[in-house]
Short mmCIF file of C-alpha atoms and ligand atoms in Angstrom, two decimals:
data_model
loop_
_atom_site.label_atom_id
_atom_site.label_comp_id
_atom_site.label_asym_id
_atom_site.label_seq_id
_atom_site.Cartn_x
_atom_site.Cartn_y
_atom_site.Cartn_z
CA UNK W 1 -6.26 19.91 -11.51
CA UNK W 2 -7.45 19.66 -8.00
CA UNK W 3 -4.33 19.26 -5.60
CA UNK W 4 -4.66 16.41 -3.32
CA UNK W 5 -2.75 14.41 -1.27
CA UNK W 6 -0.28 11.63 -2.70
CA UNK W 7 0.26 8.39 -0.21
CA UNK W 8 3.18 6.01 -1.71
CA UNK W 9 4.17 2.91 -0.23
CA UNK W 10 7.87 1.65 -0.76
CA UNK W 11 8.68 -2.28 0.29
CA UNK W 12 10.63 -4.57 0.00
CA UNK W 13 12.95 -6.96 1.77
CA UNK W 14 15.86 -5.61 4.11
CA UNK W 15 18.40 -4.57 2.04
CA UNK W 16 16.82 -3.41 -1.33
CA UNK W 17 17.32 0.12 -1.09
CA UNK W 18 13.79 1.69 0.47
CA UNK W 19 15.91 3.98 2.12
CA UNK W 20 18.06 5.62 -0.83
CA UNK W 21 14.61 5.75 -2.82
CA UNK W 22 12.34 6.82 -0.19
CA UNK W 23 14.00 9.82 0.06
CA UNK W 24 14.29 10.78 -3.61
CA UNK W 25 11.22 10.06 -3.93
CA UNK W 26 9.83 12.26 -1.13
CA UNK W 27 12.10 14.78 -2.57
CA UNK W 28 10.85 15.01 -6.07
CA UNK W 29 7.12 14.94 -5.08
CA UNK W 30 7.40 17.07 -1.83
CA UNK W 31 6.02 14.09 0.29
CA UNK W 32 7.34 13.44 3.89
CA UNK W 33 9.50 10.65 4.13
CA UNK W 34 8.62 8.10 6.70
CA UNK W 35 10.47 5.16 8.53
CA UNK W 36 8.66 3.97 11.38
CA UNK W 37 12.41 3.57 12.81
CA UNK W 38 13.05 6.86 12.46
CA UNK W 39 9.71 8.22 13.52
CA UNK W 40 10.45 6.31 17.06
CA UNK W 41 13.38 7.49 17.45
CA UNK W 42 12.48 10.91 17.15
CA UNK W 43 9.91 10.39 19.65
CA UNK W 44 11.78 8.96 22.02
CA UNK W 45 14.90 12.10 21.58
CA UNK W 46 12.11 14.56 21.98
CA UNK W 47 10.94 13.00 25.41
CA UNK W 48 7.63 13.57 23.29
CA UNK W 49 4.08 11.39 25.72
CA UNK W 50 4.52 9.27 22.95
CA UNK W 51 7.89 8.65 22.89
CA UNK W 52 8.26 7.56 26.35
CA UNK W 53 5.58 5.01 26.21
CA UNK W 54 7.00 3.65 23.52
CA UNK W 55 10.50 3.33 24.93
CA UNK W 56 8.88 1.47 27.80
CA UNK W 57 8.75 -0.83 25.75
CA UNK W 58 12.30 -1.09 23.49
CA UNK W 59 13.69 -0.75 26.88
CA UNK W 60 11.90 -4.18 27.37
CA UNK W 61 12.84 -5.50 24.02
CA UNK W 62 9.38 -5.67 23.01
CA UNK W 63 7.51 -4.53 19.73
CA UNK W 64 5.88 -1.13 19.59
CA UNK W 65 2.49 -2.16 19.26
CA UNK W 66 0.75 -0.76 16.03
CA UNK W 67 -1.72 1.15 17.87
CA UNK W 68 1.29 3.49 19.47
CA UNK W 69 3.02 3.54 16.38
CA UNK W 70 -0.33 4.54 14.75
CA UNK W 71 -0.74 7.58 16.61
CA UNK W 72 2.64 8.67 16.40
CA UNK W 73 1.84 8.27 12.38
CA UNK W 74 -1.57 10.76 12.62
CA UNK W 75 1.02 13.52 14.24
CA UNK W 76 3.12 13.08 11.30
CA UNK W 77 0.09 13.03 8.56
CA UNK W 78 -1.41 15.66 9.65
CA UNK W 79 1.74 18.36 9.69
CA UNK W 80 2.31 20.48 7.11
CA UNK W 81 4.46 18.45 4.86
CA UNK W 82 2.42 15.36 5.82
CA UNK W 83 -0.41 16.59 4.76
CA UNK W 84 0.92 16.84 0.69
CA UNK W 85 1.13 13.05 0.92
CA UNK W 86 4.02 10.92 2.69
CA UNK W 87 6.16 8.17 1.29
CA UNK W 88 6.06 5.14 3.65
CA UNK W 89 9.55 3.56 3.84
CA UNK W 90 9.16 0.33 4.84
CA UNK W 91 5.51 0.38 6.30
CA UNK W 92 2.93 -1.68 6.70
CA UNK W 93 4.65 -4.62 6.98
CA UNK W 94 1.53 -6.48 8.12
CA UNK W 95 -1.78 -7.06 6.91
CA UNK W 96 -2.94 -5.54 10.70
CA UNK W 97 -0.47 -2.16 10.20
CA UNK W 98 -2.12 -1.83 6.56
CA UNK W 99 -5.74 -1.76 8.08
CA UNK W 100 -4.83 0.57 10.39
CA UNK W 101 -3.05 2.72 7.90
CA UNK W 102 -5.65 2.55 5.56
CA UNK W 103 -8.21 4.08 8.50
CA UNK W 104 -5.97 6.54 9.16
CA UNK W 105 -6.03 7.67 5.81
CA UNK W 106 -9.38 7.20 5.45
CA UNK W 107 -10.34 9.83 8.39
CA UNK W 108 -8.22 12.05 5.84
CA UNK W 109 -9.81 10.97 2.55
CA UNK W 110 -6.99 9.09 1.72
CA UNK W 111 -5.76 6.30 0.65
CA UNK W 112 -2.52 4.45 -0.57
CA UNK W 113 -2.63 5.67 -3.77
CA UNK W 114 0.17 3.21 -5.17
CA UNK W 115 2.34 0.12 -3.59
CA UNK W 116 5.70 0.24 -5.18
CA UNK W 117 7.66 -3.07 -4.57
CA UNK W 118 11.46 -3.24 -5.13
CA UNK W 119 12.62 -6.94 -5.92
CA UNK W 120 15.97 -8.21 -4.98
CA UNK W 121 17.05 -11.74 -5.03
CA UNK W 122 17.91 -13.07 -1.83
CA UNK W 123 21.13 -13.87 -3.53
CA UNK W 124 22.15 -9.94 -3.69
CA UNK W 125 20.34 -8.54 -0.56
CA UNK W 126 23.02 -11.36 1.24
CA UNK W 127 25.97 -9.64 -0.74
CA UNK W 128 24.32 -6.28 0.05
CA UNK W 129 24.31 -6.66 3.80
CA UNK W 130 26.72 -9.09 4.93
CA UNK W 131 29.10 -6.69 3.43
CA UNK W 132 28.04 -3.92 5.40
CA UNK W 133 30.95 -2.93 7.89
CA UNK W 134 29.60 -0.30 10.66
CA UNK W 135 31.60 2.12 13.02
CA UNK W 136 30.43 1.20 16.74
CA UNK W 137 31.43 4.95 17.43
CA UNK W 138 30.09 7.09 15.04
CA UNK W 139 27.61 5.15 13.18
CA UNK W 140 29.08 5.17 9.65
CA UNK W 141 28.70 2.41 7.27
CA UNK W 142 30.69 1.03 4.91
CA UNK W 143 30.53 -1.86 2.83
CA UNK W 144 33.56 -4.11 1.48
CA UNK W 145 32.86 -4.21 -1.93
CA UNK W 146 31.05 -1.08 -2.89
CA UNK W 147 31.82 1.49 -0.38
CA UNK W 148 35.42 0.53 1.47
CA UNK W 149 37.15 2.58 3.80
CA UNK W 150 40.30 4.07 2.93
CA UNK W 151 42.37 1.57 5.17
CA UNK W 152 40.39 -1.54 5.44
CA UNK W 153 38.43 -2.15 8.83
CA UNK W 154 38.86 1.64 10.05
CA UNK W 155 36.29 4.11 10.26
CA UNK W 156 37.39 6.92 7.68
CA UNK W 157 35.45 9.31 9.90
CA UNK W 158 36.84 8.09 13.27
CA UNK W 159 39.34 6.23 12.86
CA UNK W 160 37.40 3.30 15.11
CA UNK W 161 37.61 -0.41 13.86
CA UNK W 162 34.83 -1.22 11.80
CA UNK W 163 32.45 -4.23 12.56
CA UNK W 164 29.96 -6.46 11.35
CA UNK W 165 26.67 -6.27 13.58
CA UNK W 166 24.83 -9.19 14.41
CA UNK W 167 22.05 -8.13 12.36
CA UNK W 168 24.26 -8.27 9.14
CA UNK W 169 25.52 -11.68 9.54
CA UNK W 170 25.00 -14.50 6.80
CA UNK W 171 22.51 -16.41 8.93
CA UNK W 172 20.33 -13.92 10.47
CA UNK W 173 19.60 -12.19 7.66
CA UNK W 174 18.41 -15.43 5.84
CA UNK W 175 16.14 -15.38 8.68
CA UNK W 176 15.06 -12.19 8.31
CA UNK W 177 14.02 -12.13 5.09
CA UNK W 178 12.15 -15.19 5.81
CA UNK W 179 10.16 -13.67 7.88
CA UNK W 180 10.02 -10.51 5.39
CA UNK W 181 8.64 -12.55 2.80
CA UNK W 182 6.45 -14.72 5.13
CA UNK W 183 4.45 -11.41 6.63
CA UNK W 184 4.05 -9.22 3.09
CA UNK W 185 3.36 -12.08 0.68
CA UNK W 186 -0.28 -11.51 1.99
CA UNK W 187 0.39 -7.63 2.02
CA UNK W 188 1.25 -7.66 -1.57
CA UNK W 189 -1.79 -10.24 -3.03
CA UNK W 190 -3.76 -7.51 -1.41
CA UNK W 191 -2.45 -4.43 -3.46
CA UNK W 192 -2.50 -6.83 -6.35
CA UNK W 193 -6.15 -7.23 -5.95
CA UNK W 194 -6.42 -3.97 -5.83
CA UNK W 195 -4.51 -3.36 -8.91
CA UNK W 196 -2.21 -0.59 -7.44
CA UNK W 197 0.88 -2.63 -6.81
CA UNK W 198 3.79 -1.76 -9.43
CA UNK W 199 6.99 -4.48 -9.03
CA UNK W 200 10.23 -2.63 -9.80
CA UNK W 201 13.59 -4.18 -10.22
CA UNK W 202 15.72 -3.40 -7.23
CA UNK W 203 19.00 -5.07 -8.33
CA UNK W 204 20.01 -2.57 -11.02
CA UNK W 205 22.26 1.31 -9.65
CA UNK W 206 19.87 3.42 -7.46
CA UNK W 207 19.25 6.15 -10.51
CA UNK W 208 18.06 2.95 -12.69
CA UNK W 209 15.54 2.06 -9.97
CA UNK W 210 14.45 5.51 -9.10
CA UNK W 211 13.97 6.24 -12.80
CA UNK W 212 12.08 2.82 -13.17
CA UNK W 213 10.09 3.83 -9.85
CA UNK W 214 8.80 7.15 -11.39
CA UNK W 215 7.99 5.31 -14.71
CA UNK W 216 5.76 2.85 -12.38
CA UNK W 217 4.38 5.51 -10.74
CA UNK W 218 2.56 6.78 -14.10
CA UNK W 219 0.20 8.92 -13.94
CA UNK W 220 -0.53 8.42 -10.54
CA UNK W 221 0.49 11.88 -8.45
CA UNK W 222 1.57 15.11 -9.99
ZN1 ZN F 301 33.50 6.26 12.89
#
């Protein structure tokens, strides 16, 4: 069989695991794991041409525009790992990001070879993250139900008190997953159409959904 690059996809709302999956994924197919977030990030600690423009503009609170982001994507398809295939945590999360992803795999010969979608109900992804408890000085997370800390409220690693960020509280997150489901409904009609969008159950342990992700995955890869 002719080797050849394998591009995966991973949505789904905030909350539904990408992360945990993306990374077992990338693992057990030797892809590079992606997060935009991540990628940035990485940009901006390297002081990288890149990586300063785009911290002009998180200094500014603004968006990274997709074009930036897109470049900083090529660098990462084309390196050696990258060029196996990549599993794309998270990304596109708009119709514009997918055309642009879809050219830059095109100047490769590739394309997204599948769309995996993990499906939560809003009615866990709340439980999920407004139980998330963070340490403000080292960056752990916890969560009250499934992951405590030792002595409730203190880091286990620091010993800091643990708190809820804005971004995990009740009402923002119903907003955010608003506008989640606002900007990929569109995004996932058009894998639909396609007929390389597999739905997997996110609300089950993280081995269930990996094994169910692998089973969706098919025949598609290696
Ligand atoms: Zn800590």
């Amino acid at each position: 069989m002719v080797s050849r690059a394998l591009d995966v996809l991973l949505l789904g709302p905030p909350g539904a695991g990408k992360g945990t999956q993306a990374k077992r994924i990338a693992a057990a197919f030797e892809v590079l794991h992606i997060s935009t977030g991540d990628m940035l990030r990485d940009e901006v600690a390297k002081g990288s041409g890149l990586g300063q423009e785009a911290k002009e503009y998180m200094n500014r609170g603004d968006l990274v525009p997709d074009a930036l982001v897109g470049k900083m994507l090529t660098k990462l398809l084309h390196s050696r790992r990258g060029a196996l295939g990549c599993v794309y945590d998270g990304y596109p999360r708009t119709t514009a990001q997918e055309a642009l992803l879809e050219d830059l795999l095109a100047e490769l010969n590739r394309r997204v070879d599948v769309a995996l979608y993990l499906d939560v109900p809003d009615r866990e992804l709340l439980a999920r993250i407004t139980g998330r408890r963070s340490c403000p000085s080292c960056g752990a997370v916890y969560h009250v139900a499934t992951q405590p800390p030792r002595t409730e409220g203190v880091c286990d690693a620091c010993g800091t008190t643990l708190v809820q960020r804005d971004d995990d509280k009740a009402a923002v997150v119903r907003e955010r997953l608003k506008v989640y489901r606002k900007h990929t409904a569109p995004l996932l009609k058009l894998y639909e159409d396609r007929g390389i969008l597999r739905e997997v159950d996110g609300a089950v342990n993280p081995d269930e959904v990996f094994k169910r992700l692998r089973e969706a995955m098919g025949s598609i890869g290696k």
